[in-house]
Amino acid sequence: MKGQHQAMNGMKALVALGLGAVLAASGCVPQGAQGGCPPLDSCGGSPVGNYTHILDACQFQAVRPAQPVDVMAFGAITPAAATIAPPQPNPVVLQQTTSGDWCSNLVYLTESPEDAVLNVVLWHEAPILTGAQIAFSDDHSYLTTGLTFSTKSLGPERNTTHFAPRCLLANGAAAPTCMKLQTGLINFYKMTAVPSATPNFTSIICAGDALTTGCDCTYEYQVTVSDVGNWAVDGDTLLQDSSTGGFTYNGGAVPSQAPATTIQTTFCAQGNTLQLTGPRGGSLFGIQGLRTLMLQQ
């Protein structure tokens, strides 16, 4: 019995060791800010100040998801709201057979005098933080007016969507060309009652042979996040309440992206610098992927 008990303990230890290895390999073991971002100092202090310079930032870069191989017809709709996380497959269904993501949800029709894009969801990488303007006031209010993210520095190879010939022909377009597709994409992103709330795709250029190899469309993507709310301090944790309703992407309200709970951030305020870390894998300012940030007044 003693030997059996020891064997069972040994088996439990091996199972625990194996599980630990799996968790470590999958990134499930808590590691500060996580996502490859080590935590910054957390000394607390007073965050009061107007911070306009980025000294350092760390973002978790999402991986482009696999694309299914089917096409779905769409009606003419408004472009989707701006996001920082890249477009993802439908998380509800097990098999993505009719989502249309293989063609980036493209609906491309022939209309006189130009072909028209009625729907599309262009892929974009997670944009990189390029600018910040954040003010914490003595009255315990805060104002974020310029957290700007852009894919410009990632280069054209990371800002490209390929449209195969069958994607261009799927909805009846006659004699499509990449130049006509380019014009259709540009016009599509102008088609909204609230232009500032839509994705900011610029420098759209489509090239290739539409009927043989398809079209490769390059572009740049930018999102500017603004927010207003109240702050408090609990030890080395900065609490931000964004429930006052001032959270916007590209100037437009996007409720689906707004923080639903108080944002908790470990921080260290010393002199004219402010270090922020998303605790236990959390994100800063309710922005997916932004894990640590060091600012200066």
Tab-separated table of C-alpha atoms in Angstrom:
chain	number	residue	atom	x	y	z
A	1	MET	CA	0.000	0.000	0.000
A	2	LYS	CA	2.853	2.299	0.860
A	3	GLY	CA	4.470	1.645	-2.526
A	4	GLN	CA	1.142	2.168	-4.293
A	5	HIS	CA	0.619	5.442	-2.402
A	6	GLN	CA	4.089	6.642	-3.419
A	7	ALA	CA	3.413	5.642	-7.034
A	8	MET	CA	0.154	7.573	-7.018
A	9	ASN	CA	1.903	10.634	-5.606
A	10	GLY	CA	4.550	10.310	-8.286
A	11	MET	CA	1.879	10.061	-10.978
A	12	LYS	CA	0.151	13.175	-9.597
A	13	ALA	CA	3.455	15.030	-9.643
A	14	LEU	CA	4.069	14.021	-13.273
A	15	VAL	CA	0.552	15.069	-14.276
A	16	ALA	CA	0.976	18.385	-12.491
A	17	LEU	CA	4.354	18.893	-14.141
A	18	GLY	CA	2.921	18.046	-17.554
A	19	LEU	CA	-0.051	20.369	-17.034
A	20	GLY	CA	2.298	23.132	-15.909
A	21	ALA	CA	4.366	22.678	-19.053
A	22	VAL	CA	1.241	22.864	-21.219
A	23	LEU	CA	0.032	26.001	-19.443
A	24	ALA	CA	3.444	27.616	-19.770
A	25	ALA	CA	3.609	26.753	-23.463
A	26	SER	CA	0.134	28.137	-24.076
A	27	GLY	CA	0.870	31.370	-22.225
A	28	CYS	CA	-1.713	30.730	-19.490
A	29	VAL	CA	0.679	31.215	-16.563
A	30	PRO	CA	0.255	34.784	-15.251
A	31	GLN	CA	3.311	36.845	-16.164
A	32	GLY	CA	2.655	40.417	-15.126
A	33	ALA	CA	1.332	42.369	-18.097
A	34	GLN	CA	1.492	39.193	-20.270
A	35	GLY	CA	1.364	39.031	-24.053
A	36	GLY	CA	5.159	39.287	-24.103
A	37	CYS	CA	5.067	42.572	-22.147
A	38	PRO	CA	6.855	42.643	-18.753
A	39	PRO	CA	5.249	44.810	-16.046
A	40	LEU	CA	6.607	48.281	-15.280
A	41	ASP	CA	7.239	49.723	-11.801
A	42	SER	CA	4.198	50.004	-9.506
A	43	CYS	CA	5.103	52.544	-6.814
A	44	GLY	CA	1.781	54.439	-6.778
A	45	GLY	CA	1.877	58.197	-6.195
A	46	SER	CA	-0.191	60.962	-7.787
A	47	PRO	CA	-0.925	60.703	-11.537
A	48	VAL	CA	-1.889	64.401	-11.838
A	49	GLY	CA	-0.376	65.944	-14.955
A	50	ASN	CA	-0.716	66.428	-18.706
A	51	TYR	CA	1.205	63.666	-20.476
A	52	THR	CA	1.992	64.200	-24.153
A	53	HIS	CA	5.158	62.175	-24.805
A	54	ILE	CA	5.482	58.381	-25.144
A	55	LEU	CA	8.729	57.088	-23.647
A	56	ASP	CA	7.867	53.419	-24.070
A	57	ALA	CA	4.900	51.212	-24.915
A	58	CYS	CA	4.292	47.491	-25.239
A	59	GLN	CA	1.442	45.962	-27.220
A	60	PHE	CA	0.358	42.386	-27.739
A	61	GLN	CA	0.154	41.722	-31.485
A	62	ALA	CA	-2.763	39.528	-32.507
A	63	VAL	CA	-2.242	36.780	-35.076
A	64	ARG	CA	-4.159	36.951	-38.339
A	65	PRO	CA	-6.851	34.241	-38.144
A	66	ALA	CA	-7.323	31.500	-40.713
A	67	GLN	CA	-9.885	32.385	-43.377
A	68	PRO	CA	-12.768	30.078	-44.353
A	69	VAL	CA	-13.433	29.223	-47.980
A	70	ASP	CA	-17.016	30.251	-48.620
A	71	VAL	CA	-18.729	33.414	-49.873
A	72	MET	CA	-21.900	34.951	-48.454
A	73	ALA	CA	-24.087	37.521	-50.176
A	74	PHE	CA	-24.642	40.824	-48.407
A	75	GLY	CA	-26.901	43.802	-48.953
A	76	ALA	CA	-25.654	47.376	-49.007
A	77	ILE	CA	-24.688	48.240	-45.433
A	78	THR	CA	-22.707	50.856	-43.544
A	79	PRO	CA	-18.993	50.179	-42.955
A	80	ALA	CA	-18.229	48.553	-39.617
A	81	ALA	CA	-17.118	50.672	-36.684
A	82	ALA	CA	-13.411	51.264	-36.120
A	83	THR	CA	-11.519	48.707	-34.045
A	84	ILE	CA	-8.001	48.211	-32.782
A	85	ALA	CA	-8.159	44.418	-32.592
A	86	PRO	CA	-8.058	42.943	-36.122
A	87	PRO	CA	-11.278	41.502	-37.611
A	88	GLN	CA	-11.803	37.971	-36.287
A	89	PRO	CA	-13.815	34.948	-37.477
A	90	ASN	CA	-17.282	34.461	-36.008
A	91	PRO	CA	-16.607	32.998	-32.512
A	92	VAL	CA	-20.110	31.509	-32.157
A	93	VAL	CA	-20.136	28.788	-34.814
A	94	LEU	CA	-17.740	25.843	-34.811
A	95	GLN	CA	-17.181	25.725	-38.567
A	96	GLN	CA	-16.913	28.957	-40.538
A	97	THR	CA	-18.554	27.714	-43.726
A	98	THR	CA	-20.809	30.635	-44.635
A	99	SER	CA	-19.250	33.681	-42.992
A	100	GLY	CA	-17.762	35.015	-46.241
A	101	ASP	CA	-14.498	35.960	-44.493
A	102	TRP	CA	-12.443	34.170	-47.177
A	103	CYS	CA	-13.350	37.115	-49.450
A	104	SER	CA	-13.305	39.651	-46.594
A	105	ASN	CA	-17.106	39.819	-46.863
A	106	LEU	CA	-16.774	41.529	-50.252
A	107	VAL	CA	-19.926	42.269	-52.226
A	108	TYR	CA	-18.835	43.760	-55.545
A	109	LEU	CA	-21.479	44.586	-58.165
A	110	THR	CA	-21.589	46.171	-61.604
A	111	GLU	CA	-23.223	49.599	-61.585
A	112	SER	CA	-23.007	52.366	-64.164
A	113	PRO	CA	-20.673	54.130	-64.642
A	114	GLU	CA	-18.421	52.297	-62.159
A	115	ASP	CA	-18.468	48.999	-60.345
A	116	ALA	CA	-19.592	49.409	-56.742
A	117	VAL	CA	-18.557	47.819	-53.449
A	118	LEU	CA	-21.641	47.301	-51.275
A	119	ASN	CA	-19.881	45.554	-48.393
A	120	VAL	CA	-16.344	44.667	-47.298
A	121	VAL	CA	-14.395	44.136	-44.075
A	122	LEU	CA	-10.765	44.891	-44.889
A	123	TRP	CA	-8.210	43.070	-42.781
A	124	HIS	CA	-5.887	45.229	-40.707
A	125	GLU	CA	-3.062	44.359	-38.360
A	126	ALA	CA	-3.261	45.595	-34.775
A	127	PRO	CA	-2.112	49.226	-35.251
A	128	ILE	CA	0.889	50.542	-33.315
A	129	LEU	CA	0.557	53.347	-30.764
A	130	THR	CA	2.049	56.486	-32.328
A	131	GLY	CA	0.750	59.354	-30.167
A	132	ALA	CA	-0.771	60.097	-26.775
A	133	GLN	CA	-2.262	63.037	-24.911
A	134	ILE	CA	-3.667	62.171	-21.487
A	135	ALA	CA	-4.468	64.587	-18.678
A	136	PHE	CA	-5.202	63.636	-15.047
A	137	SER	CA	-6.618	66.644	-13.164
A	138	ASP	CA	-6.666	67.598	-9.471
A	139	ASP	CA	-10.458	67.295	-9.425
A	140	HIS	CA	-10.077	63.558	-10.158
A	141	SER	CA	-11.259	63.790	-13.747
A	142	TYR	CA	-9.192	62.580	-16.666
A	143	LEU	CA	-9.232	63.342	-20.379
A	144	THR	CA	-7.721	61.184	-23.097
A	145	THR	CA	-7.771	63.096	-26.378
A	146	GLY	CA	-5.136	61.536	-28.553
A	147	LEU	CA	-4.305	57.856	-28.190
A	148	THR	CA	-3.513	57.338	-31.870
A	149	PHE	CA	-2.757	53.947	-33.407
A	150	SER	CA	-1.564	53.403	-36.980
A	151	THR	CA	-0.396	50.539	-39.214
A	152	LYS	CA	1.747	52.859	-41.357
A	153	SER	CA	5.046	51.670	-39.861
A	154	LEU	CA	4.195	48.006	-40.522
A	155	GLY	CA	4.799	48.310	-44.273
A	156	PRO	CA	2.649	47.317	-47.261
A	157	GLU	CA	3.149	43.572	-46.774
A	158	ARG	CA	1.280	43.839	-43.455
A	159	ASN	CA	-1.411	46.168	-44.841
A	160	THR	CA	-2.729	44.040	-47.697
A	161	THR	CA	-5.901	42.128	-48.515
A	162	HIS	CA	-5.968	39.758	-51.501
A	163	PHE	CA	-9.179	39.348	-53.482
A	164	ALA	CA	-9.224	36.218	-55.657
A	165	PRO	CA	-11.019	36.359	-59.044
A	166	ARG	CA	-13.980	34.369	-57.714
A	167	CYS	CA	-14.420	36.920	-54.931
A	168	LEU	CA	-14.722	39.684	-57.527
A	169	LEU	CA	-17.147	37.677	-59.694
A	170	ALA	CA	-19.236	36.061	-56.930
A	171	ASN	CA	-22.000	38.691	-56.976
A	172	GLY	CA	-22.275	39.261	-60.690
A	173	ALA	CA	-19.719	41.985	-61.435
A	174	ALA	CA	-19.002	42.144	-65.184
A	175	ALA	CA	-15.413	42.696	-66.359
A	176	PRO	CA	-14.034	43.761	-62.974
A	177	THR	CA	-10.659	45.474	-62.771
A	178	CYS	CA	-8.426	46.206	-59.811
A	179	MET	CA	-8.695	49.938	-60.516
A	180	LYS	CA	-12.496	49.753	-60.362
A	181	LEU	CA	-12.244	47.747	-57.142
A	182	GLN	CA	-9.964	50.430	-55.711
A	183	THR	CA	-12.502	53.140	-56.542
A	184	GLY	CA	-15.296	51.033	-55.064
A	185	LEU	CA	-13.412	50.527	-51.799
A	186	ILE	CA	-12.658	54.240	-51.460
A	187	ASN	CA	-16.303	55.119	-52.082
A	188	PHE	CA	-17.544	52.427	-49.693
A	189	TYR	CA	-15.674	53.941	-46.758
A	190	LYS	CA	-17.260	57.314	-47.509
A	191	MET	CA	-20.748	55.774	-47.306
A	192	THR	CA	-21.867	56.467	-43.743
A	193	ALA	CA	-23.865	59.003	-41.786
A	194	VAL	CA	-21.083	59.270	-39.185
A	195	PRO	CA	-17.795	59.244	-41.163
A	196	SER	CA	-15.638	59.763	-38.070
A	197	ALA	CA	-16.907	56.554	-36.459
A	198	THR	CA	-15.858	54.291	-39.338
A	199	PRO	CA	-12.472	52.681	-39.919
A	200	ASN	CA	-9.964	55.211	-41.212
A	201	PHE	CA	-8.448	53.437	-44.223
A	202	THR	CA	-6.257	55.716	-46.327
A	203	SER	CA	-3.958	55.342	-49.347
A	204	ILE	CA	-6.027	52.455	-50.771
A	205	ILE	CA	-4.292	51.055	-53.877
A	206	CYS	CA	-5.361	47.872	-55.704
A	207	ALA	CA	-3.123	46.201	-58.286
A	208	GLY	CA	-3.062	42.980	-60.278
A	209	ASP	CA	-5.144	41.197	-62.917
A	210	ALA	CA	-8.668	40.819	-61.593
A	211	LEU	CA	-9.637	37.867	-63.810
A	212	THR	CA	-6.448	35.774	-63.546
A	213	THR	CA	-4.499	36.353	-60.339
A	214	GLY	CA	-6.921	38.653	-58.508
A	215	CYS	CA	-6.246	41.979	-56.814
A	216	ASP	CA	-3.915	42.878	-53.970
A	217	CYS	CA	-5.163	45.981	-52.159
A	218	THR	CA	-2.816	47.881	-49.849
A	219	TYR	CA	-3.766	50.652	-47.431
A	220	GLU	CA	-3.015	52.248	-44.076
A	221	TYR	CA	-5.318	52.016	-41.066
A	222	GLN	CA	-5.569	54.480	-38.180
A	223	VAL	CA	-7.635	54.723	-34.987
A	224	THR	CA	-7.697	57.626	-32.534
A	225	VAL	CA	-9.226	56.888	-29.133
A	226	SER	CA	-10.673	59.602	-26.891
A	227	ASP	CA	-12.168	59.197	-23.435
A	228	VAL	CA	-13.339	61.265	-20.461
A	229	GLY	CA	-14.058	60.053	-16.951
A	230	ASN	CA	-13.068	60.046	-13.295
A	231	TRP	CA	-10.040	58.565	-11.563
A	232	ALA	CA	-9.102	57.399	-8.058
A	233	VAL	CA	-6.078	55.727	-6.477
A	234	ASP	CA	-6.017	52.594	-4.326
A	235	GLY	CA	-2.415	51.984	-3.277
A	236	ASP	CA	-0.482	51.327	-6.476
A	237	THR	CA	-3.657	50.858	-8.528
A	238	LEU	CA	-5.173	53.598	-10.672
A	239	LEU	CA	-8.957	53.259	-11.062
A	240	GLN	CA	-10.553	54.826	-14.151
A	241	ASP	CA	-14.314	55.120	-14.538
A	242	SER	CA	-15.281	55.795	-18.146
A	243	SER	CA	-19.039	55.555	-17.565
A	244	THR	CA	-19.612	59.277	-18.211
A	245	GLY	CA	-19.991	58.399	-21.893
A	246	GLY	CA	-17.095	60.133	-23.605
A	247	PHE	CA	-15.426	57.057	-25.114
A	248	THR	CA	-14.982	57.382	-28.907
A	249	TYR	CA	-13.079	55.783	-31.792
A	250	ASN	CA	-12.171	58.188	-34.605
A	251	GLY	CA	-14.552	60.743	-33.117
A	252	GLY	CA	-17.608	58.486	-33.100
A	253	ALA	CA	-19.184	56.635	-30.184
A	254	VAL	CA	-18.606	52.886	-30.414
A	255	PRO	CA	-20.450	51.272	-27.462
A	256	SER	CA	-19.134	47.811	-28.325
A	257	GLN	CA	-15.558	48.988	-27.670
A	258	ALA	CA	-16.209	51.135	-24.577
A	259	PRO	CA	-15.058	49.738	-21.196
A	260	ALA	CA	-17.971	48.127	-19.359
A	261	THR	CA	-16.292	48.177	-15.928
A	262	THR	CA	-13.833	50.327	-13.992
A	263	ILE	CA	-10.355	50.039	-15.504
A	264	GLN	CA	-7.742	48.947	-12.951
A	265	THR	CA	-4.145	49.796	-13.768
A	266	THR	CA	-1.045	49.404	-11.618
A	267	PHE	CA	1.057	52.554	-11.889
A	268	CYS	CA	4.099	54.489	-10.760
A	269	ALA	CA	4.123	58.298	-10.870
A	270	GLN	CA	7.541	59.887	-10.268
A	271	GLY	CA	8.513	63.426	-11.238
A	272	ASN	CA	7.128	64.116	-14.713
A	273	THR	CA	6.796	60.460	-15.751
A	274	LEU	CA	3.923	57.998	-15.409
A	275	GLN	CA	4.283	54.233	-15.825
A	276	LEU	CA	1.120	52.174	-16.415
A	277	THR	CA	0.716	48.392	-16.475
A	278	GLY	CA	-2.396	46.374	-17.212
A	279	PRO	CA	-2.724	43.969	-14.236
A	280	ARG	CA	-2.996	40.197	-14.775
A	281	GLY	CA	-3.042	40.445	-18.540
A	282	GLY	CA	-5.519	43.326	-18.614
A	283	SER	CA	-5.333	46.127	-21.157
A	284	LEU	CA	-4.810	49.841	-20.606
A	285	PHE	CA	-7.616	52.355	-21.176
A	286	GLY	CA	-9.924	49.551	-22.249
A	287	ILE	CA	-7.886	49.109	-25.448
A	288	GLN	CA	-7.260	45.520	-26.501
A	289	GLY	CA	-3.568	44.720	-26.817
A	290	LEU	CA	-2.073	47.791	-25.075
A	291	ARG	CA	-0.348	46.258	-22.021
A	292	THR	CA	2.206	48.807	-20.711
A	293	LEU	CA	2.827	52.504	-21.278
A	294	MET	CA	5.435	54.980	-20.014
A	295	LEU	CA	4.471	58.648	-20.459
A	296	GLN	CA	6.152	61.982	-19.814
A	297	GLN	CA	4.713	65.460	-19.347
